[in-house]
Coordinates of C-alpha atoms in Angstrom, one line a residue:
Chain A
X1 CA 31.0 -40.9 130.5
X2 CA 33.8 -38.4 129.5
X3 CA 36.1 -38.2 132.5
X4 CA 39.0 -35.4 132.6
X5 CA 41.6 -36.3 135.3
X6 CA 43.9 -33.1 136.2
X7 CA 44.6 -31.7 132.7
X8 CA 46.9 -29.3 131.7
X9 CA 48.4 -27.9 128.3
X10 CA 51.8 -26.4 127.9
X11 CA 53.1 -25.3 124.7
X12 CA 57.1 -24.8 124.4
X13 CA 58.3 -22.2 122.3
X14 CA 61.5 -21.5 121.0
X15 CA 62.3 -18.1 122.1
X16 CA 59.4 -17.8 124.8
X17 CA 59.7 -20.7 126.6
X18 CA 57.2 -22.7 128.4
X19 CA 54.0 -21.4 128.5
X20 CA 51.3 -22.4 129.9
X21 CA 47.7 -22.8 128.8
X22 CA 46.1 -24.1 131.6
X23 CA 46.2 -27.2 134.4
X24 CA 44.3 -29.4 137.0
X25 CA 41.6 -29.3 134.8
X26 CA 39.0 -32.1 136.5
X27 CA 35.5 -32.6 134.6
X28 CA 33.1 -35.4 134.9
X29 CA 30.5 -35.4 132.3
X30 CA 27.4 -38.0 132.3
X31 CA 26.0 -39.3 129.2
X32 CA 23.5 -37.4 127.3
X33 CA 24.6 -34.2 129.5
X34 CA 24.4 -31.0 127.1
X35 CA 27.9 -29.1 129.3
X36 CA 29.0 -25.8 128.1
X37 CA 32.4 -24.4 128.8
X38 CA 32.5 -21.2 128.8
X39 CA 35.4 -18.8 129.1
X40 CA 36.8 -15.7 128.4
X41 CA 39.5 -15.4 124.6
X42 CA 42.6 -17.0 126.0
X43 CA 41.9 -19.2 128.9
X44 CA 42.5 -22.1 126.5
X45 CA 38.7 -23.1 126.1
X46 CA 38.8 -24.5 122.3
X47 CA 42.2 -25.8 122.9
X48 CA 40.3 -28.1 126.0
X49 CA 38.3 -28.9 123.3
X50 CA 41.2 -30.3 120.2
X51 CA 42.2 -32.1 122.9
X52 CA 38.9 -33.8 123.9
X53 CA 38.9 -34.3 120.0
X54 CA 42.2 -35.8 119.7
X55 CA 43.9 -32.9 117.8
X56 CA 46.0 -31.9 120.3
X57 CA 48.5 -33.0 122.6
X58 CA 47.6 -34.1 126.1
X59 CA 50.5 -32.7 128.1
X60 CA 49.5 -33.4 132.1
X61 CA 46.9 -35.5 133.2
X62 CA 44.4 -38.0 131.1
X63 CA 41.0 -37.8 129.1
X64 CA 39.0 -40.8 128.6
X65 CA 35.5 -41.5 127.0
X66 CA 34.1 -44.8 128.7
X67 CA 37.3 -46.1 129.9
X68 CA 39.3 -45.0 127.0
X69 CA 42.2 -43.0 126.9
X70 CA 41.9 -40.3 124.4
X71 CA 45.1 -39.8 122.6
X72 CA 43.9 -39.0 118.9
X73 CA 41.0 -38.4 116.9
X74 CA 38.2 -41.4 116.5
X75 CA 34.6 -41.9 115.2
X76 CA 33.6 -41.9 119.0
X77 CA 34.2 -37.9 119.0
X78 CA 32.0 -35.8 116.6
X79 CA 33.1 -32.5 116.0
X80 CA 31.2 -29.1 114.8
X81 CA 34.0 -26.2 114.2
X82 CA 33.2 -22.5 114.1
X83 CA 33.6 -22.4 110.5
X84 CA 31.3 -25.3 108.9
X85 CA 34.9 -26.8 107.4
X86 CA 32.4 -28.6 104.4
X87 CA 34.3 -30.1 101.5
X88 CA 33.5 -27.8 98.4
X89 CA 34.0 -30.2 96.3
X90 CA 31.5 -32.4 97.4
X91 CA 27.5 -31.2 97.7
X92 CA 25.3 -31.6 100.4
X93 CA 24.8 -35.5 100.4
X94 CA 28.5 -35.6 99.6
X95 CA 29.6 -34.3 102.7
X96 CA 27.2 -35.8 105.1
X97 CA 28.4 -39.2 104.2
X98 CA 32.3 -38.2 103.9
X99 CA 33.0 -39.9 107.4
X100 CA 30.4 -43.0 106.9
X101 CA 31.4 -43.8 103.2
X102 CA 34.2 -46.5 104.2
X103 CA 32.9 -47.7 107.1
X104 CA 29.3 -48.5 106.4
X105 CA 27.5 -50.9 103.6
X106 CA 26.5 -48.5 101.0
X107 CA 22.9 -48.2 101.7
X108 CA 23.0 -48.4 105.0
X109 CA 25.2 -45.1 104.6
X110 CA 22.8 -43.7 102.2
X111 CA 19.8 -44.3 104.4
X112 CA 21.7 -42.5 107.4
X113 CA 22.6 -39.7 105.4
X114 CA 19.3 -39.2 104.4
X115 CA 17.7 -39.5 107.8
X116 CA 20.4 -36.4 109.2
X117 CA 19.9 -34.3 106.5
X118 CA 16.0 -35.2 107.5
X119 CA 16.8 -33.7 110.7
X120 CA 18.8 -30.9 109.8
X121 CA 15.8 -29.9 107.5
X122 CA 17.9 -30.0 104.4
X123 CA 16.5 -33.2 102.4
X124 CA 16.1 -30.5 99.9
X125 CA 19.4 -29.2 99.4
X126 CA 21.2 -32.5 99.2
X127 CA 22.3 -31.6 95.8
X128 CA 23.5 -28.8 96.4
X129 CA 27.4 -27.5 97.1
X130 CA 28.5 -25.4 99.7
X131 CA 28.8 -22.0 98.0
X132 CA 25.1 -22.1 97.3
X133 CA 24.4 -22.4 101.1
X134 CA 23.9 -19.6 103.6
X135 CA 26.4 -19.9 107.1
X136 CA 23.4 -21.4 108.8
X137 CA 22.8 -23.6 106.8
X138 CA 26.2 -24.9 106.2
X139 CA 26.1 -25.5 109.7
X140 CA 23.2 -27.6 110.2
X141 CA 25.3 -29.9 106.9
X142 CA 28.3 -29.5 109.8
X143 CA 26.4 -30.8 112.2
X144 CA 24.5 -33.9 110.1
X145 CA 27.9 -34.7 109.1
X146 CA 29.4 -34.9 112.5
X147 CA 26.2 -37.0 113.6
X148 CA 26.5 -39.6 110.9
X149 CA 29.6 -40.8 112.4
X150 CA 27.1 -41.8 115.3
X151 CA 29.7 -40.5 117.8
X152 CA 29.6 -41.0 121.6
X153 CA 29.7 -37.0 122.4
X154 CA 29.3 -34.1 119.9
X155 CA 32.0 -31.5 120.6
X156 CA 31.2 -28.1 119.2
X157 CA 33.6 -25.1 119.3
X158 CA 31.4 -22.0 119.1
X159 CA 29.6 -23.4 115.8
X160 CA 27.5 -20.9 115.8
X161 CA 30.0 -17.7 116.6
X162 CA 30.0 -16.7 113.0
X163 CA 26.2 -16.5 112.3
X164 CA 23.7 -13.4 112.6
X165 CA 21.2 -12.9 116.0
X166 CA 18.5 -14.2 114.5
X167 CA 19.9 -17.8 112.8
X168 CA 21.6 -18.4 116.3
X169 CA 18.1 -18.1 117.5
X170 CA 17.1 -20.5 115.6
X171 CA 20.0 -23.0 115.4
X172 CA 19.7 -22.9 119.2
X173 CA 16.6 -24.7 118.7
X174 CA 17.2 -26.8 116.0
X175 CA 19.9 -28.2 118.5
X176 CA 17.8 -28.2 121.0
X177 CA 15.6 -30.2 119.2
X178 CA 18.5 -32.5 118.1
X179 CA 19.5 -33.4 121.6
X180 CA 16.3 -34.5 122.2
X181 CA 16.0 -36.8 119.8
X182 CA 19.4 -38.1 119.7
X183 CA 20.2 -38.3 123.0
X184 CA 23.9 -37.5 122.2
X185 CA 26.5 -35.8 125.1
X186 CA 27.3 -32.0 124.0
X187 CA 30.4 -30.7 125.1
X188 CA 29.8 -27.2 123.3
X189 CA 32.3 -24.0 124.0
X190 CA 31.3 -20.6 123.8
X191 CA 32.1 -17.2 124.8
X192 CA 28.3 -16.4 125.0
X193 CA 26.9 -16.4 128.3
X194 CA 23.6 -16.3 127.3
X195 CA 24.0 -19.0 124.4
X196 CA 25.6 -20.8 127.5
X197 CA 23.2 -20.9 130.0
X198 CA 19.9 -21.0 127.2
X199 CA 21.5 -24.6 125.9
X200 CA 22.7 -26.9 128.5
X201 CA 22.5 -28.9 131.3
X202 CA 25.7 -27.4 133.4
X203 CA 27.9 -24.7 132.3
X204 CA 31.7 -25.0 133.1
X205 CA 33.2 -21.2 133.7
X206 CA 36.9 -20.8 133.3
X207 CA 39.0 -18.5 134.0
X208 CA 41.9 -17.1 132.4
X209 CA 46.0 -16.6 133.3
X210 CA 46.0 -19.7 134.6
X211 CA 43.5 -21.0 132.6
X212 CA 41.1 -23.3 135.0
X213 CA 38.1 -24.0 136.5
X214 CA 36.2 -21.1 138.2
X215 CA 32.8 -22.2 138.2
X216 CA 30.4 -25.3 137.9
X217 CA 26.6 -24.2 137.6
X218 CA 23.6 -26.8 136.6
X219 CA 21.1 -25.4 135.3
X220 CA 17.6 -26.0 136.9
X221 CA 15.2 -24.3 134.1
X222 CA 12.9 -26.2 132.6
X223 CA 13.1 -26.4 128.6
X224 CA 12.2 -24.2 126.2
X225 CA 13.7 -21.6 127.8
X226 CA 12.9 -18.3 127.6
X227 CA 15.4 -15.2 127.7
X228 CA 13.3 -13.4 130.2
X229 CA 13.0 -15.9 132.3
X230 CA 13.5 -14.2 136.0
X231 CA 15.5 -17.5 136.6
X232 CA 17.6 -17.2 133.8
X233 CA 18.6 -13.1 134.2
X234 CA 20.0 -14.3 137.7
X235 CA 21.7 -16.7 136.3
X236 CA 23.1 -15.1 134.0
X237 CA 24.4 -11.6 136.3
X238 CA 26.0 -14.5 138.5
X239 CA 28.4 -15.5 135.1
X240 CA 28.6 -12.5 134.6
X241 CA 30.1 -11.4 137.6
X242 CA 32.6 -14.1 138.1
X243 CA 33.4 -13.3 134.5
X244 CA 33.8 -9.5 135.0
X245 CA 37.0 -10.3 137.2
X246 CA 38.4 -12.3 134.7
X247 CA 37.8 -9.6 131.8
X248 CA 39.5 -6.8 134.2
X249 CA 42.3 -9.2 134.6
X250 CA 42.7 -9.3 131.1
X251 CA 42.5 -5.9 130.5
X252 CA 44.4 -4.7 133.0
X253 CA 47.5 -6.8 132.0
X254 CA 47.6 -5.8 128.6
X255 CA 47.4 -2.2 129.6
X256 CA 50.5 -2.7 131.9
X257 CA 52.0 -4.3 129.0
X258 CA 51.6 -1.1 126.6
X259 CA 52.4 0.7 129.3
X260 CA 55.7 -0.8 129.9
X261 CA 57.0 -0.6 125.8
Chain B
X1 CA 26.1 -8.3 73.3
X2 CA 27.3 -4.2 73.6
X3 CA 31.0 -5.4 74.4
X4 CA 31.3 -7.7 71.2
X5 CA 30.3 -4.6 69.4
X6 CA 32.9 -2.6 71.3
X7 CA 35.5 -4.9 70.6
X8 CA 34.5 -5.6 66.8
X9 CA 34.7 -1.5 66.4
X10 CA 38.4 -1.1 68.2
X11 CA 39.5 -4.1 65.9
X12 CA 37.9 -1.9 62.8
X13 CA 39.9 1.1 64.3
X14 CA 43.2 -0.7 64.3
X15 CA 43.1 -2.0 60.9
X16 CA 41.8 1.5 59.6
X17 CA 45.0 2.8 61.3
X18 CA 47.2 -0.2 59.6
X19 CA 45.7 0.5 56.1
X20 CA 46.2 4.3 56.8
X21 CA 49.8 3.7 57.6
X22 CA 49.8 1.4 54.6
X23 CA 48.7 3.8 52.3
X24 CA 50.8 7.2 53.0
X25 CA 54.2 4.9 52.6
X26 CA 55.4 5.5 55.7
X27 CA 57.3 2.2 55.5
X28 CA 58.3 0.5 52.1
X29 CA 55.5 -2.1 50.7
X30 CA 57.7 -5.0 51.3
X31 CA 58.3 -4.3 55.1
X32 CA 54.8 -3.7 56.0
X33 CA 52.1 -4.9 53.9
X34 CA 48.5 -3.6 54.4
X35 CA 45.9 -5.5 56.2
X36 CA 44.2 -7.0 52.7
X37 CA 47.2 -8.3 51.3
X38 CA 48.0 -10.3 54.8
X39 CA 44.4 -11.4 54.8
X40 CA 44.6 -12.6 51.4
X41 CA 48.1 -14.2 52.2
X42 CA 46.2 -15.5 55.3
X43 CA 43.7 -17.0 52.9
X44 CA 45.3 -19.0 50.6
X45 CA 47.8 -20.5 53.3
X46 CA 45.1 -21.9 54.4
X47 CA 43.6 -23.0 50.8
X48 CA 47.0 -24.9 50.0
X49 CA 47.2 -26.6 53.4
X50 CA 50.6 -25.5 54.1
X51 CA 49.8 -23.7 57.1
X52 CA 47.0 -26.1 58.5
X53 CA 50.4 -28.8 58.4
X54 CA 52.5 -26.5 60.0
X55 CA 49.3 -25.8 62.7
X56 CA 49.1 -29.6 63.1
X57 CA 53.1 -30.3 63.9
X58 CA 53.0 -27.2 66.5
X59 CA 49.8 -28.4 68.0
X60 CA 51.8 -32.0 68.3
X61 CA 54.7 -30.5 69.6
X62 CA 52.8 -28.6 72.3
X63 CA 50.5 -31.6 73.0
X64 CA 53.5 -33.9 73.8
X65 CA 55.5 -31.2 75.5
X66 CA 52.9 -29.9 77.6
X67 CA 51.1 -33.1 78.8
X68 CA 55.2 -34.5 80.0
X69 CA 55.3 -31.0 81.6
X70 CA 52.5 -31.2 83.7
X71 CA 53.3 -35.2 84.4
X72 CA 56.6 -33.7 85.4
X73 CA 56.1 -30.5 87.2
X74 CA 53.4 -32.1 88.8
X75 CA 55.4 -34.8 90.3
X76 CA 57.9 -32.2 91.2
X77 CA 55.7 -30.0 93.3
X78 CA 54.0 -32.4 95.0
X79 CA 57.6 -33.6 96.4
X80 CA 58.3 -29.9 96.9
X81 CA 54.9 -29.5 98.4
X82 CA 54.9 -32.4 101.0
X83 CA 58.7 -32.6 101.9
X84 CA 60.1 -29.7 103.9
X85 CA 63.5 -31.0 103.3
X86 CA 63.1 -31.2 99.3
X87 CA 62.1 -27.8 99.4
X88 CA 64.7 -26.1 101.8
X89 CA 67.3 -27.9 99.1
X90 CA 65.8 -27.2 95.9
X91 CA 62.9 -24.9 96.2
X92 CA 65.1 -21.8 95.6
X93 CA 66.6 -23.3 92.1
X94 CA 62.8 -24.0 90.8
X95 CA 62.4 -20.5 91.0
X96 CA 65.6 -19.9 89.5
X97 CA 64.8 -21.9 86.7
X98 CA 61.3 -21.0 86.2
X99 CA 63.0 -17.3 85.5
X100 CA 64.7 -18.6 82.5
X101 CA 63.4 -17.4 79.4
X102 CA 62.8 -20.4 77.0
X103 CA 64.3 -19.2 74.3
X104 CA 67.7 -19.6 76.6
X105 CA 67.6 -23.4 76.5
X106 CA 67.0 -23.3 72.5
X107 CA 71.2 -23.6 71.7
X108 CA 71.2 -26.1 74.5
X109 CA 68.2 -28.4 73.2
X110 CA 69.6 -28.0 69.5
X111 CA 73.2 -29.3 70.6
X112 CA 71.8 -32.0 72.8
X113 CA 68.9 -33.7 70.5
X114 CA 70.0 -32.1 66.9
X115 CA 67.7 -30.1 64.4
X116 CA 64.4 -32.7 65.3
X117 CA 61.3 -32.5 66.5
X118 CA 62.4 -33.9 70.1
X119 CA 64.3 -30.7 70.1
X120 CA 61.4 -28.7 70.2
X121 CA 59.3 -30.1 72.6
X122 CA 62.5 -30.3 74.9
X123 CA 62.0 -26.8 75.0
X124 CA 58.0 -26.7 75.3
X125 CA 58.5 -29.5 78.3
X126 CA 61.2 -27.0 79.9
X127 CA 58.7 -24.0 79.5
X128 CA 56.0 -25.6 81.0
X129 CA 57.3 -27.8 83.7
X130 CA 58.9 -25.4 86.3
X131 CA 55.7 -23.4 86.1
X132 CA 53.6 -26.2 86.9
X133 CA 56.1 -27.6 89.7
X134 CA 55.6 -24.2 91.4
X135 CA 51.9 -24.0 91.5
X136 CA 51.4 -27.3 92.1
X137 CA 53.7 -27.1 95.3
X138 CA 51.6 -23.7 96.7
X139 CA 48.9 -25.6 96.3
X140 CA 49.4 -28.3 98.5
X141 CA 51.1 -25.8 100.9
X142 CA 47.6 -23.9 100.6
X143 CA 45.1 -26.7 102.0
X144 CA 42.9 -24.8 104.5
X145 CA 44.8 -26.3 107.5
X146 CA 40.7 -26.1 108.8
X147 CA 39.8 -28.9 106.3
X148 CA 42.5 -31.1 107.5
X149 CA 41.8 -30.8 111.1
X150 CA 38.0 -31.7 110.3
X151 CA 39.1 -34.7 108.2
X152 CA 41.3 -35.7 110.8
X153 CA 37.9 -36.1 113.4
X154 CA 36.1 -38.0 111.0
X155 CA 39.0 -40.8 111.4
X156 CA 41.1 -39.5 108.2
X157 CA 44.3 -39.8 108.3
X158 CA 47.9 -40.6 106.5
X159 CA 47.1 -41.6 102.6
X160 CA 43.6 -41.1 102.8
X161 CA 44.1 -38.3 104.0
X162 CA 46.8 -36.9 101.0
X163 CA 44.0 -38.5 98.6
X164 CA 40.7 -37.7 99.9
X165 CA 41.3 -34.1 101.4
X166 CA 45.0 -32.4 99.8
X167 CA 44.3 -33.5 96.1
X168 CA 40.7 -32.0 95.8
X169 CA 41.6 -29.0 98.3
X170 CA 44.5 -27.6 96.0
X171 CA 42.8 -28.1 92.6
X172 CA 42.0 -24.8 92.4
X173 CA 45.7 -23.8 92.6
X174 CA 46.7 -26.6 90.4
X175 CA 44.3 -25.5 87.8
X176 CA 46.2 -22.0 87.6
X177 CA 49.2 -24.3 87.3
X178 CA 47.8 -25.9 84.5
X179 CA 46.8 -22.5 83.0
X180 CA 50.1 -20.4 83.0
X181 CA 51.8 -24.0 81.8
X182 CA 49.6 -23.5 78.4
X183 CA 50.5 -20.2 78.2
X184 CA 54.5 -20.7 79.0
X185 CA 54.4 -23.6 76.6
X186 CA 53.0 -21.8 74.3
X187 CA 55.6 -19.4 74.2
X188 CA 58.2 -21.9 74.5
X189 CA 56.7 -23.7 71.7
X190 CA 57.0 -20.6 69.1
X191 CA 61.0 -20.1 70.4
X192 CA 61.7 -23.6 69.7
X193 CA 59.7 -23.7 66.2
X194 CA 61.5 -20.1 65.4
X195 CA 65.0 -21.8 65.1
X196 CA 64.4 -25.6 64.2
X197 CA 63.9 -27.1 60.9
X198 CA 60.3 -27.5 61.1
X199 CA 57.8 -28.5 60.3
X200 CA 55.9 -26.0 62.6
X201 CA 54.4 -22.6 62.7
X202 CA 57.4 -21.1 64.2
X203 CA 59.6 -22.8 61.7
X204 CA 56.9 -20.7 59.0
X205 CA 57.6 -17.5 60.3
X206 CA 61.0 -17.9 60.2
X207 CA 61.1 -19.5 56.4
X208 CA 59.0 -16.4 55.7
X209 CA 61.4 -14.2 56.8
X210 CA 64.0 -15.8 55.1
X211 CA 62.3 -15.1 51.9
X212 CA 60.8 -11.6 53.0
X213 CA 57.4 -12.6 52.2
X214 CA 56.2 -9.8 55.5
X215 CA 52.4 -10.2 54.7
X216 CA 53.5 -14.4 55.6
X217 CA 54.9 -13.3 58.5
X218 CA 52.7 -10.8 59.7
X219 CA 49.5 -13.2 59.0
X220 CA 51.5 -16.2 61.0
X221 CA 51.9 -13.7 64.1
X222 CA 48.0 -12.7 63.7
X223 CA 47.7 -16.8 64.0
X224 CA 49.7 -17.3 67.3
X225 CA 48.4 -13.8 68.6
X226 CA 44.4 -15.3 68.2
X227 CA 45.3 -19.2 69.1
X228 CA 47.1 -18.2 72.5
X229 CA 44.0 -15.6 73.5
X230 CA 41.2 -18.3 72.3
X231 CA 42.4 -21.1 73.7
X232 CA 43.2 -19.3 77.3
X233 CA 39.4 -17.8 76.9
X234 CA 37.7 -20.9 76.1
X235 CA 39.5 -23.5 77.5
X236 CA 41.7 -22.6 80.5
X237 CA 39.9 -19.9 81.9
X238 CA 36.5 -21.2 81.5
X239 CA 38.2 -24.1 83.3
X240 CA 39.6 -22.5 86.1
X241 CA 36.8 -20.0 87.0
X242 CA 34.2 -22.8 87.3
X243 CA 36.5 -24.6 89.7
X244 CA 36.8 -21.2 91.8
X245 CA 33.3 -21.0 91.5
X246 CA 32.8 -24.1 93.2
X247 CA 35.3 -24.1 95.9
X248 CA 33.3 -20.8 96.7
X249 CA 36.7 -18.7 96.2
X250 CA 34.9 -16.3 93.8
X251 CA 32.1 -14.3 94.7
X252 CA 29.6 -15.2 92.0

């Protein structure tokens, strides 16, 4: 169980000040829960995130995986960036066992590595190095190599912002079908509503300036879901609408702010 | 295949133009020899083994000096590189020093270590370290920030982290290091060699000129002219391009 207990971030500049990312942020997530957090740019949704990791700060409140305070990165927390971050100087196989190398008795590794890359459909490319990849599939190599570790949750940060319509399709339900079989917790941030609400158990909508909560939704659709899906398009318009607000906020005070110079 | 013939023919052109020049007396025999007599020059240098010894001490020279520069400038930037204090203090006087022309520190290395060989890699060391120092420290300020944070989830940190992730991020920069060392070296090398007591190929030229023997001298430029190009081509650029390659930074 990851538990967040009234968290807030606060950055302090030199010449600015204080500033303030976002606070009281409370979220309960169960194991093998698939949340997304979804958010407009700036309410501080990928930061949540580095700090779930351990990369950031913690400046109010506590995070805690199973009892466990989080205060820095550990093998418990997997993580998938936007941009696949591979080693390109290691290939394929390489990069998969990276976190596991140290830690694990050589074959065992070995036979782990092989059985992710098995998943990720990419026993073929083992020998290969990064540049000869496409974005998807350095992706799927991001996302063996985070599972290796065998972490408690898998925290992705729009992984799959950078990649054309038609390999997000896809990689929706290659992840889909990795949930399944791994029966890992996803905590996966996104802009997309749609991505959003197609993927997980219970998206998290937050707003922006403050950053916090706005919105908690399960979702009740039965899996594979389908776009059209007349369950899914009302979804999706409710989002939407909360979101709209936010949007318009955004807007609006950057307009004043022209405005005003 | 087309471009070696392109380059063969403008090579042609140029010596046609020398011989020309050679042949209406436009300077006196003695200061320019024609193309033949340099190649024939050339030729039996190479017959009598007096320029394949002085080839061999300049090589030595450069070996020795280059290898302590990149030991040195190496050891340099990555102290530069990692220390924010070290740089603030002496990052502005690398790139002071790395403006010095070699040739400079010649009088200097001459009264300090005497007409010797030490003398002239002084100079080659000098060339080639401050070069080196600076690359190497942009490189380790040039680690994708994005590779660190993702070794830092996968449990990497402190040493492991300078060993596993910085080092094989920044050879790509450190490989341009090593590059324009050979090449600054190399230069350093020939300003050393010009005014020491040899042996070397520098220490030829000058002999030659000494003695006027211009189709020497012109033949011994042609020789540092081809080994500087060939041995960037083949060796240091091959080098570095493949690395690129790999790290994906060059759209193959």
């Amino acid at each position: 169980m990851l538990n967040l207990n009234n968290v807030g971030k606060t950055y302090t500049d030199q010449n600015q000040g204080r500033f303030e990312v976002f606070s009281g942020i409370d979220l309960t997530i169960e194991e093998n829960q698939f949340v997304s957090i979804l958010g407009p740019s700036g309410c501080g949704k990928s930061t949540l995130l580095s700090m779930v990791a351990g990369l950031e700060s913690v400046s109010e409140g506590a995070i805690s995986l199973e009892g466990n305070d989080i205060n820095q990165p550990g093998p418990d927390r997997g993580m998938v960036f936007q941009e696949p971050s591979l080693f390109p100087w290691l290939n394929v196989q390489e990069n998969v066992l990276y976190p596991i190398k140290k830690r694990l008795p050589k074959k065992e590794a070995e036979e782990r590595v092989n059985h992710f890359l098995k998943m990720v459909h990419l026993s073929k490319f083992k020998n290969h190095y990064t540049y000869e990849l496409s974005g998807g599939m350095q992706q799927r190599v991001a996302i063996a190599r985070a599972l290796a570790m065998d972490p408690k949750v898998l925290l992705m940060d729009e992984p799959f912002g950078a990649l054309d319509e038609q390999t997000r399709h896809i990689m929706h339900d290659e992840l889909t079908k990795i949930w399944h079989e791994t029966k890992k917790t996803i905590l996966f941030v996104t802009h997309s509503i749609q991505e959003a609400i197609k993927l997980s158990d219970r998206v998290v909508v937050m707003g922006t300036r403050p950053g916090r909560i706005i919105a908690d939704f399960d979702i009740n659709v039965s899996r594979p879901r389908r776009r059209d899906d007349a369950k899914v398009i009302e979804l999706e318009n409710q989002v939407m609408d909360l979101l709209k607000d936010e949007i318009n906020k955004v807007l609006k005070e950057e307009l004043d702010h022209e405005a005003s110079h | 295949m087309k471009l070696a013939i392109k380059r063969i023919l403008f090579l042609v052109v140029v010596i046609g133009i020398w011989q020309a020049i050679y042949l209406l007396n436009i300077f006196p025999a003695v200061v320019l020899p024609g193309p033949f007599i340099v190649f024939q020059s050339l030729y039996s240098g190479f017959l009598d083994g007096s320029l394949l010894v002085a080839l061999g001490a300049s090589f030595k020279h450069l070996l020795i000096g280059m290898s302590l520069a990149l030991i040195i400038g190496t050891i340099l930037g990555v102290l530069l590189g990692k220390s924010r204090q070290a740089d603030e203090t002496a990052g502005m006087y690398l790139i002071a020093l790395q403006s010095i022309p070699s040739i400079v520190w010649v009088p200097l290395s001459l009264m300090l270590f005497g007409f010797t060989e030490f003398a002239v890699i002084f100079v080659v060391v000098l060339g080639g370290t401050f070069v080196m120092a600076l690359n190497v420290r942009s490189a380790i300020h040039n680690v994708p920030p994005q590779l660190v944070r993702a070794a830092r989830t996968m449990g990497t940190k402190g040493t492991e982290l300078f060993f596993r992730v910085e080092i094989p991020a920044s050879i790509p920069y450190y490989m341009t290091g090593v590059r324009l060392a050979w090449a600054f070296s190399w230069r350093a090398l020939m300003a050393g060699e010009l005014l020491s007591n040899g042996p070397g190929l520098g220490y030829s030229l000058q002999f030659a000129s000494d003695f006027a023997k211009m189709e020497q001298v012109i033949g011994i430029i042609i020789i540092i002219g081809v080994i500087g190009a060939v041995v960037d081509q083949l060796v240091f650029s091959k080098l570095e391009k493949n690395v690129l390659k790999r790290w994906g930074l060059l759209k193959s």
